Amino acid sequence: MKSRISILTFALCLLLFHTFLPISAFGAEADEKTLTVLFTHDTHDHFLPAPEEGGGTFGGYTRLATLLKEQRAGAKGAVVTLDAGDFSMGSLFQTIYTTDAPELRALGAMGYDVTIFGNHEYDYRAAGLAGMLNAAVTSGDPLPAIVQANYHPPASDTSTLAALERYGVSDYTLIEQEGITVAVFGLLGVDADECAPMSGMEFTPIIDAAKQVVAEIQAKESPDYIICLSHSGTENGKGEDYELAQAVDGIDLIISGHTHSTLTEPIQANNTLIVSCGEYTHNLGTVTLHKSAKDSLRFSEYRLIPIDDTVAPDPDMVSLTQWFKYKVEHSYLSDYNLEFDQILAAASQDLSIPETGGLIGNAYISIIQEIEGENYIPIAFAVAPDGVIRGALRSGNVTTADAFDILSLGSGADGTPAYPLVSVYLTGKDLKNAFEVDASISDLMSAATLYGGGAQWEYNPHRMFLDRVTDCSIIGPKGTQWRIEIQDDQLYRVVADLYSGQMLGTVESKSYGLLTVTPRDENGDPIVDLESRILYDQDGNELKAWYALAAYLNEEQYIEGPISSGKIVSPSWNPFMLLFPLGLPTLLVLLFFVLLIALGFFFYRYLYRRKRRRTR
């Protein structure tokens, strides 16, 4: 009997437990809204798989399409597919950007719901952007929505405004799936704006724009989730998007592009998640969000899924890619008598980015020597900054597409794809300042890292900031031993692509006003219009940076490392090496410490004498 009572008591307790406690749990599950977000950013026209360092291949829309289909099929509940900008400029497919809009049509074919403009969508300037939007709409293909809340054309640019309106670009858009409403808005950050010097757009600070658009969304739409597609970026867990999350309430998720960051775990700030999956279709990002009636946000299943050789290509995307490839060959490459997959050379080994930069500098010098012939003016430095090198040369056969991919950015004054080369002059002092930017500023801004051919500079990374370069010279061609020390008051010819030439003027601001680099003409007068310094081939066409590399590879046929990048890093803690040669920044710091020591000495004497007087 006692045993039966115990059993009944236990059963009653169990019933009461299930009666009261699980109500809140079951209720939370019942009204919890789950959303799976598939995302990419900075895909940069990677339609096809690219060579991976050390062997194999990665990425490609042809594989991404397969992965997206698999993830949607396996997800439960609502699924949205989003991209955070810079979907263009990175391969030969960008050459038909303004006429065929292959990027937007590919995103539409892969089922993307929304994307935004990154800074590279403005590489062909406002007219190129308008052409791309019009071509996309005219195609009649499925297209993603585009949102942009803080980066707009001026009222005077009626053609771009008309193209934006025709496409339907807006500050935000709504997606409704499985009873869930998702609001998505877009932003472009400060650094991205600075990286688009020819966009012609008007910029509104992202925090101001975000507060305004979030308030509007909350007042008008009452969505379950608010997602920001931001082309602003994070660096080392902080950055513009982190500041955005901290400053603006109500954003559930920020998909962060521009800085090519790969976040293995989301950054959490102010009840906002920040995610990034890396550039060039290395990965597909996926995160599942959950919200209860209390609006408490949590996430699960955050993954970065590699897009590698294990992923099969999607037949439909392969067909679309082949069609665009055909268009590229007939509308662009035919002018250069080249084919998409034409083999130009073979490389004996993988080259690093610095070695690739040195190879590019040598290529610039080689083609200009050939074009100018007897009128060739020696080039002291052919510069290839890290910011314009989009990949390194890999071992094996090197094709036209490979050469273009490495130097794929921008357009020229003629409106055709890819940056042309420009020729300017720098004083020896300014040239040394450029090397000092590489030695000091590149630690803070990797895009300022310089490589190239014709010059060589040596620096000690342990020396005083902005006083690290200890030697710089003009060196002879490969196989020669001669070198000439650079003189401050002489003019030296420097060659770079148009974008890098435009960035020379930003050295003063990036070095906090301590360094200047002023592009000049042959007479030493500052250059007002850098496009007036564009170099042309024998037929009067702009000399494109990528073609200089392709022609050099085709001429060399076989590339063998190592290749000098121009710089020599000589770390040393030797006191003499840290101080000499003595530059102005080091001198100022030394004087400051001498002054501090002197003040300390006089202050000590003052206290000592005062103490003695009191003792007496």
PDB file of N, CA and C in Angstrom, residues 220-297:
ATOM      1  N   LYS A 220       6.615  52.053 -39.868  1.00  0.00           N
ATOM      2  CA  LYS A 220       5.728  51.737 -40.981  1.00  0.00           C
ATOM      3  C   LYS A 220       5.476  50.242 -41.172  1.00  0.00           C
ATOM      4  N   GLU A 221       6.453  49.396 -40.844  1.00  0.00           N
ATOM      5  CA  GLU A 221       6.378  47.998 -41.269  1.00  0.00           C
ATOM      6  C   GLU A 221       6.214  46.990 -40.134  1.00  0.00           C
ATOM      7  N   SER A 222       6.744  47.266 -38.944  1.00  0.00           N
ATOM      8  CA  SER A 222       6.724  46.327 -37.819  1.00  0.00           C
ATOM      9  C   SER A 222       7.209  44.935 -38.229  1.00  0.00           C
ATOM     10  N   PRO A 223       8.436  44.824 -38.750  1.00  0.00           N
ATOM     11  CA  PRO A 223       8.932  43.520 -39.211  1.00  0.00           C
ATOM     12  C   PRO A 223       9.371  42.633 -38.047  1.00  0.00           C
ATOM     13  N   ASP A 224       9.530  41.351 -38.325  1.00  0.00           N
ATOM     14  CA  ASP A 224      10.044  40.431 -37.319  1.00  0.00           C
ATOM     15  C   ASP A 224      11.562  40.563 -37.184  1.00  0.00           C
ATOM     16  N   TYR A 225      12.222  40.843 -38.287  1.00  0.00           N
ATOM     17  CA  TYR A 225      13.672  41.000 -38.274  1.00  0.00           C
ATOM     18  C   TYR A 225      14.064  42.226 -39.109  1.00  0.00           C
ATOM     19  N   ILE A 226      15.114  42.903 -38.656  1.00  0.00           N
ATOM     20  CA  ILE A 226      15.715  43.988 -39.439  1.00  0.00           C
ATOM     21  C   ILE A 226      17.170  43.609 -39.703  1.00  0.00           C
ATOM     22  N   ILE A 227      17.529  43.530 -40.990  1.00  0.00           N
ATOM     23  CA  ILE A 227      18.878  43.126 -41.400  1.00  0.00           C
ATOM     24  C   ILE A 227      19.517  44.268 -42.186  1.00  0.00           C
ATOM     25  N   CYS A 228      20.766  44.546 -41.870  1.00  0.00           N
ATOM     26  CA  CYS A 228      21.528  45.578 -42.577  1.00  0.00           C
ATOM     27  C   CYS A 228      22.586  44.914 -43.448  1.00  0.00           C
ATOM     28  N   LEU A 229      22.566  45.225 -44.734  1.00  0.00           N
ATOM     29  CA  LEU A 229      23.653  44.845 -45.639  1.00  0.00           C
ATOM     30  C   LEU A 229      24.608  46.033 -45.673  1.00  0.00           C
ATOM     31  N   SER A 230      25.773  45.874 -45.082  1.00  0.00           N
ATOM     32  CA  SER A 230      26.686  47.003 -44.940  1.00  0.00           C
ATOM     33  C   SER A 230      27.996  46.752 -45.661  1.00  0.00           C
ATOM     34  N   HIS A 231      28.343  47.652 -46.566  1.00  0.00           N
ATOM     35  CA  HIS A 231      29.652  47.577 -47.214  1.00  0.00           C
ATOM     36  C   HIS A 231      30.573  48.569 -46.507  1.00  0.00           C
ATOM     37  N   SER A 232      30.882  48.250 -45.252  1.00  0.00           N
ATOM     38  CA  SER A 232      31.702  49.122 -44.398  1.00  0.00           C
ATOM     39  C   SER A 232      32.840  48.345 -43.766  1.00  0.00           C
ATOM     40  N   GLY A 233      32.535  47.194 -43.165  1.00  0.00           N
ATOM     41  CA  GLY A 233      33.574  46.279 -42.739  1.00  0.00           C
ATOM     42  C   GLY A 233      33.922  46.281 -41.272  1.00  0.00           C
ATOM     43  N   THR A 234      34.629  45.222 -40.899  1.00  0.00           N
ATOM     44  CA  THR A 234      35.186  45.080 -39.554  1.00  0.00           C
ATOM     45  C   THR A 234      36.665  44.743 -39.682  1.00  0.00           C
ATOM     46  N   GLU A 235      37.432  45.124 -38.673  1.00  0.00           N
ATOM     47  CA  GLU A 235      38.847  44.783 -38.618  1.00  0.00           C
ATOM     48  C   GLU A 235      39.223  44.476 -37.180  1.00  0.00           C
ATOM     49  N   ASN A 236      39.749  43.265 -36.974  1.00  0.00           N
ATOM     50  CA  ASN A 236      40.149  42.830 -35.639  1.00  0.00           C
ATOM     51  C   ASN A 236      39.009  42.951 -34.623  1.00  0.00           C
ATOM     52  N   GLY A 237      37.814  42.605 -35.056  1.00  0.00           N
ATOM     53  CA  GLY A 237      36.665  42.608 -34.160  1.00  0.00           C
ATOM     54  C   GLY A 237      36.029  43.963 -33.950  1.00  0.00           C
ATOM     55  N   LYS A 238      36.594  45.010 -34.536  1.00  0.00           N
ATOM     56  CA  LYS A 238      36.033  46.364 -34.400  1.00  0.00           C
ATOM     57  C   LYS A 238      35.702  46.891 -35.795  1.00  0.00           C
ATOM     58  N   GLY A 239      35.870  48.194 -36.002  1.00  0.00           N
ATOM     59  CA  GLY A 239      35.632  48.753 -37.318  1.00  0.00           C
ATOM     60  C   GLY A 239      34.294  49.452 -37.440  1.00  0.00           C
ATOM     61  N   GLU A 240      33.991  49.914 -38.644  1.00  0.00           N
ATOM     62  CA  GLU A 240      32.799  50.732 -38.893  1.00  0.00           C
ATOM     63  C   GLU A 240      31.507  50.004 -38.561  1.00  0.00           C
ATOM     64  N   ASP A 241      31.419  48.729 -38.902  1.00  0.00           N
ATOM     65  CA  ASP A 241      30.173  47.998 -38.631  1.00  0.00           C
ATOM     66  C   ASP A 241      29.988  47.718 -37.145  1.00  0.00           C
ATOM     67  N   TYR A 242      31.072  47.545 -36.425  1.00  0.00           N
ATOM     68  CA  TYR A 242      30.973  47.402 -34.971  1.00  0.00           C
ATOM     69  C   TYR A 242      30.452  48.696 -34.347  1.00  0.00           C
ATOM     70  N   GLU A 243      30.993  49.827 -34.806  1.00  0.00           N
ATOM     71  CA  GLU A 243      30.527  51.124 -34.307  1.00  0.00           C
ATOM     72  C   GLU A 243      29.065  51.358 -34.673  1.00  0.00           C
ATOM     73  N   LEU A 244      28.680  50.898 -35.860  1.00  0.00           N
ATOM     74  CA  LEU A 244      27.279  51.014 -36.283  1.00  0.00           C
ATOM     75  C   LEU A 244      26.361  50.238 -35.342  1.00  0.00           C
ATOM     76  N   ALA A 245      26.727  49.008 -35.041  1.00  0.00           N
ATOM     77  CA  ALA A 245      25.908  48.178 -34.147  1.00  0.00           C
ATOM     78  C   ALA A 245      25.804  48.794 -32.760  1.00  0.00           C
ATOM     79  N   GLN A 246      26.893  49.357 -32.270  1.00  0.00           N
ATOM     80  CA  GLN A 246      26.895  49.972 -30.945  1.00  0.00           C
ATOM     81  C   GLN A 246      26.010  51.214 -30.893  1.00  0.00           C
ATOM     82  N   ALA A 247      25.951  51.948 -31.997  1.00  0.00           N
ATOM     83  CA  ALA A 247      25.276  53.252 -32.000  1.00  0.00           C
ATOM     84  C   ALA A 247      23.800  53.187 -32.360  1.00  0.00           C
ATOM     85  N   VAL A 248      23.370  52.138 -33.051  1.00  0.00           N
ATOM     86  CA  VAL A 248      21.998  52.096 -33.577  1.00  0.00           C
ATOM     87  C   VAL A 248      21.258  50.892 -33.006  1.00  0.00           C
ATOM     88  N   ASP A 249      20.157  51.135 -32.326  1.00  0.00           N
ATOM     89  CA  ASP A 249      19.317  50.072 -31.775  1.00  0.00           C
ATOM     90  C   ASP A 249      18.392  49.521 -32.862  1.00  0.00           C
ATOM     91  N   GLY A 250      18.008  48.268 -32.679  1.00  0.00           N
ATOM     92  CA  GLY A 250      16.967  47.702 -33.529  1.00  0.00           C
ATOM     93  C   GLY A 250      17.459  46.870 -34.688  1.00  0.00           C
ATOM     94  N   ILE A 251      18.786  46.816 -34.935  1.00  0.00           N
ATOM     95  CA  ILE A 251      19.311  46.000 -36.035  1.00  0.00           C
ATOM     96  C   ILE A 251      19.606  44.603 -35.488  1.00  0.00           C
ATOM     97  N   ASP A 252      19.001  43.585 -36.076  1.00  0.00           N
ATOM     98  CA  ASP A 252      19.225  42.224 -35.615  1.00  0.00           C
ATOM     99  C   ASP A 252      20.511  41.623 -36.186  1.00  0.00           C
ATOM    100  N   LEU A 253      20.772  41.885 -37.450  1.00  0.00           N
ATOM    101  CA  LEU A 253      21.907  41.252 -38.115  1.00  0.00           C
ATOM    102  C   LEU A 253      22.552  42.244 -39.078  1.00  0.00           C
ATOM    103  N   ILE A 254      23.889  42.325 -39.043  1.00  0.00           N
ATOM    104  CA  ILE A 254      24.655  43.093 -40.030  1.00  0.00           C
ATOM    105  C   ILE A 254      25.513  42.115 -40.809  1.00  0.00           C
ATOM    106  N   ILE A 255      25.307  42.054 -42.116  1.00  0.00           N
ATOM    107  CA  ILE A 255      26.198  41.285 -42.984  1.00  0.00           C
ATOM    108  C   ILE A 255      27.247  42.276 -43.478  1.00  0.00           C
ATOM    109  N   SER A 256      28.487  42.062 -43.065  1.00  0.00           N
ATOM    110  CA  SER A 256      29.533  43.065 -43.191  1.00  0.00           C
ATOM    111  C   SER A 256      30.489  42.744 -44.334  1.00  0.00           C
ATOM    112  N   GLY A 257      30.470  43.583 -45.359  1.00  0.00           N
ATOM    113  CA  GLY A 257      31.380  43.433 -46.488  1.00  0.00           C
ATOM    114  C   GLY A 257      32.448  44.511 -46.504  1.00  0.00           C
ATOM    115  N   HIS A 258      33.206  44.552 -47.556  1.00  0.00           N
ATOM    116  CA  HIS A 258      34.234  45.554 -47.876  1.00  0.00           C
ATOM    117  C   HIS A 258      35.623  45.180 -47.392  1.00  0.00           C
ATOM    118  N   THR A 259      35.793  44.791 -46.137  1.00  0.00           N
ATOM    119  CA  THR A 259      37.131  44.510 -45.615  1.00  0.00           C
ATOM    120  C   THR A 259      37.571  43.065 -45.860  1.00  0.00           C
ATOM    121  N   HIS A 260      36.765  42.290 -46.560  1.00  0.00           N
ATOM    122  CA  HIS A 260      37.094  40.899 -46.884  1.00  0.00           C
ATOM    123  C   HIS A 260      37.362  40.079 -45.622  1.00  0.00           C
ATOM    124  N   SER A 261      36.654  40.403 -44.567  1.00  0.00           N
ATOM    125  CA  SER A 261      36.852  39.708 -43.296  1.00  0.00           C
ATOM    126  C   SER A 261      36.204  38.326 -43.324  1.00  0.00           C
ATOM    127  N   THR A 262      36.792  37.412 -42.567  1.00  0.00           N
ATOM    128  CA  THR A 262      36.224  36.088 -42.373  1.00  0.00           C
ATOM    129  C   THR A 262      36.032  35.890 -40.878  1.00  0.00           C
ATOM    130  N   LEU A 263      34.791  35.920 -40.424  1.00  0.00           N
ATOM    131  CA  LEU A 263      34.482  35.786 -39.002  1.00  0.00           C
ATOM    132  C   LEU A 263      34.020  34.364 -38.723  1.00  0.00           C
ATOM    133  N   THR A 264      34.850  33.614 -38.010  1.00  0.00           N
ATOM    134  CA  THR A 264      34.486  32.237 -37.676  1.00  0.00           C
ATOM    135  C   THR A 264      33.393  32.175 -36.625  1.00  0.00           C
ATOM    136  N   GLU A 265      33.213  33.254 -35.880  1.00  0.00           N
ATOM    137  CA  GLU A 265      32.095  33.405 -34.945  1.00  0.00           C
ATOM    138  C   GLU A 265      31.530  34.810 -35.113  1.00  0.00           C
ATOM    139  N   PRO A 266      30.206  34.980 -34.964  1.00  0.00           N
ATOM    140  CA  PRO A 266      29.638  36.331 -35.096  1.00  0.00           C
ATOM    141  C   PRO A 266      30.172  37.270 -34.019  1.00  0.00           C
ATOM    142  N   ILE A 267      30.292  38.543 -34.376  1.00  0.00           N
ATOM    143  CA  ILE A 267      30.559  39.583 -33.389  1.00  0.00           C
ATOM    144  C   ILE A 267      29.214  40.007 -32.816  1.00  0.00           C
ATOM    145  N   GLN A 268      29.109  40.102 -31.494  1.00  0.00           N
ATOM    146  CA  GLN A 268      27.865  40.508 -30.861  1.00  0.00           C
ATOM    147  C   GLN A 268      28.052  41.864 -30.201  1.00  0.00           C
ATOM    148  N   ALA A 269      27.198  42.812 -30.565  1.00  0.00           N
ATOM    149  CA  ALA A 269      27.263  44.156 -30.002  1.00  0.00           C
ATOM    150  C   ALA A 269      25.866  44.751 -29.963  1.00  0.00           C
ATOM    151  N   ASN A 270      25.441  45.206 -28.790  1.00  0.00           N
ATOM    152  CA  ASN A 270      24.152  45.891 -28.649  1.00  0.00           C
ATOM    153  C   ASN A 270      22.995  45.056 -29.184  1.00  0.00           C
ATOM    154  N   ASN A 271      22.983  43.754 -28.857  1.00  0.00           N
ATOM    155  CA  ASN A 271      21.930  42.839 -29.314  1.00  0.00           C
ATOM    156  C   ASN A 271      21.883  42.730 -30.835  1.00  0.00           C
ATOM    157  N   THR A 272      23.022  42.987 -31.485  1.00  0.00           N
ATOM    158  CA  THR A 272      23.148  42.855 -32.937  1.00  0.00           C
ATOM    159  C   THR A 272      24.250  41.857 -33.245  1.00  0.00           C
ATOM    160  N   LEU A 273      24.009  40.996 -34.218  1.00  0.00           N
ATOM    161  CA  LEU A 273      25.039  40.075 -34.691  1.00  0.00           C
ATOM    162  C   LEU A 273      25.686  40.638 -35.944  1.00  0.00           C
ATOM    163  N   ILE A 274      27.015  40.528 -36.039  1.00  0.00           N
ATOM    164  CA  ILE A 274      27.756  40.948 -37.224  1.00  0.00           C
ATOM    165  C   ILE A 274      28.443  39.713 -37.789  1.00  0.00           C
ATOM    166  N   VAL A 275      28.235  39.453 -39.089  1.00  0.00           N
ATOM    167  CA  VAL A 275      28.793  38.242 -39.702  1.00  0.00           C
ATOM    168  C   VAL A 275      29.512  38.596 -41.001  1.00  0.00           C
ATOM    169  N   SER A 276      30.545  37.820 -41.318  1.00  0.00           N
ATOM    170  CA  SER A 276      31.284  37.936 -42.589  1.00  0.00           C
ATOM    171  C   SER A 276      31.808  36.554 -42.948  1.00  0.00           C
ATOM    172  N   CYS A 277      31.834  36.244 -44.252  1.00  0.00           N
ATOM    173  CA  CYS A 277      32.226  34.900 -44.675  1.00  0.00           C
ATOM    174  C   CYS A 277      33.450  34.885 -45.576  1.00  0.00           C
ATOM    175  N   GLY A 278      34.114  36.036 -45.781  1.00  0.00           N
ATOM    176  CA  GLY A 278      35.294  36.058 -46.631  1.00  0.00           C
ATOM    177  C   GLY A 278      34.964  36.405 -48.071  1.00  0.00           C
ATOM    178  N   GLU A 279      36.020  36.701 -48.824  1.00  0.00           N
ATOM    179  CA  GLU A 279      35.876  37.222 -50.182  1.00  0.00           C
ATOM    180  C   GLU A 279      35.954  36.122 -51.252  1.00  0.00           C
ATOM    181  N   TYR A 280      35.638  36.531 -52.494  1.00  0.00           N
ATOM    182  CA  TYR A 280      35.881  35.736 -53.699  1.00  0.00           C
ATOM    183  C   TYR A 280      35.187  34.372 -53.708  1.00  0.00           C
ATOM    184  N   THR A 281      34.050  34.249 -53.015  1.00  0.00           N
ATOM    185  CA  THR A 281      33.291  32.995 -52.925  1.00  0.00           C
ATOM    186  C   THR A 281      34.111  31.859 -52.332  1.00  0.00           C
ATOM    187  N   HIS A 282      34.998  32.174 -51.391  1.00  0.00           N
ATOM    188  CA  HIS A 282      35.674  31.095 -50.652  1.00  0.00           C
ATOM    189  C   HIS A 282      34.663  30.280 -49.849  1.00  0.00           C
ATOM    190  N   ASN A 283      33.661  30.991 -49.286  1.00  0.00           N
ATOM    191  CA  ASN A 283      32.683  30.329 -48.427  1.00  0.00           C
ATOM    192  C   ASN A 283      31.281  30.853 -48.698  1.00  0.00           C
ATOM    193  N   LEU A 284      30.302  30.050 -48.354  1.00  0.00           N
ATOM    194  CA  LEU A 284      28.919  30.503 -48.221  1.00  0.00           C
ATOM    195  C   LEU A 284      28.633  30.605 -46.731  1.00  0.00           C
ATOM    196  N   GLY A 285      28.185  31.771 -46.288  1.00  0.00           N
ATOM    197  CA  GLY A 285      27.829  31.939 -44.885  1.00  0.00           C
ATOM    198  C   GLY A 285      26.381  31.574 -44.643  1.00  0.00           C
ATOM    199  N   THR A 286      26.118  30.989 -43.474  1.00  0.00           N
ATOM    200  CA  THR A 286      24.740  30.686 -43.092  1.00  0.00           C
ATOM    201  C   THR A 286      24.579  30.851 -41.587  1.00  0.00           C
ATOM    202  N   VAL A 287      23.496  31.489 -41.190  1.00  0.00           N
ATOM    203  CA  VAL A 287      23.192  31.662 -39.771  1.00  0.00           C
ATOM    204  C   VAL A 287      21.682  31.550 -39.602  1.00  0.00           C
ATOM    205  N   THR A 288      21.281  30.883 -38.534  1.00  0.00           N
ATOM    206  CA  THR A 288      19.858  30.739 -38.222  1.00  0.00           C
ATOM    207  C   THR A 288      19.528  31.606 -37.019  1.00  0.00           C
ATOM    208  N   LEU A 289      18.554  32.497 -37.182  1.00  0.00           N
ATOM    209  CA  LEU A 289      18.149  33.434 -36.135  1.00  0.00           C
ATOM    210  C   LEU A 289      16.839  32.973 -35.507  1.00  0.00           C
ATOM    211  N   HIS A 290      16.698  33.261 -34.216  1.00  0.00           N
ATOM    212  CA  HIS A 290      15.478  32.907 -33.488  1.00  0.00           C
ATOM    213  C   HIS A 290      15.035  34.107 -32.668  1.00  0.00           C
ATOM    214  N   LYS A 291      13.719  34.367 -32.681  1.00  0.00           N
ATOM    215  CA  LYS A 291      13.142  35.437 -31.872  1.00  0.00           C
ATOM    216  C   LYS A 291      11.863  34.941 -31.220  1.00  0.00           C
ATOM    217  N   SER A 292      11.722  35.275 -29.943  1.00  0.00           N
ATOM    218  CA  SER A 292      10.512  34.912 -29.220  1.00  0.00           C
ATOM    219  C   SER A 292       9.611  36.133 -29.105  1.00  0.00           C
ATOM    220  N   ALA A 293       8.493  35.944 -28.404  1.00  0.00           N
ATOM    221  CA  ALA A 293       7.553  37.054 -28.226  1.00  0.00           C
ATOM    222  C   ALA A 293       8.183  38.190 -27.441  1.00  0.00           C
ATOM    223  N   LYS A 294       9.177  37.868 -26.626  1.00  0.00           N
ATOM    224  CA  LYS A 294       9.848  38.899 -25.837  1.00  0.00           C
ATOM    225  C   LYS A 294      10.912  39.639 -26.643  1.00  0.00           C
ATOM    226  N   ASP A 295      11.043  39.312 -27.945  1.00  0.00           N
ATOM    227  CA  ASP A 295      12.011  39.952 -28.836  1.00  0.00           C
ATOM    228  C   ASP A 295      13.460  39.682 -28.452  1.00  0.00           C
ATOM    229  N   SER A 296      13.704  38.621 -27.722  1.00  0.00           N
ATOM    230  CA  SER A 296      15.083  38.273 -27.402  1.00  0.00           C
ATOM    231  C   SER A 296      15.671  37.513 -28.586  1.00  0.00           C
ATOM    232  N   LEU A 297      16.782  38.012 -29.101  1.00  0.00           N
ATOM    233  CA  LEU A 297      17.396  37.436 -30.294  1.00  0.00           C
ATOM    234  C   LEU A 297      18.467  36.428 -29.893  1.00  0.00           C
TER     235      LEU A 297
END
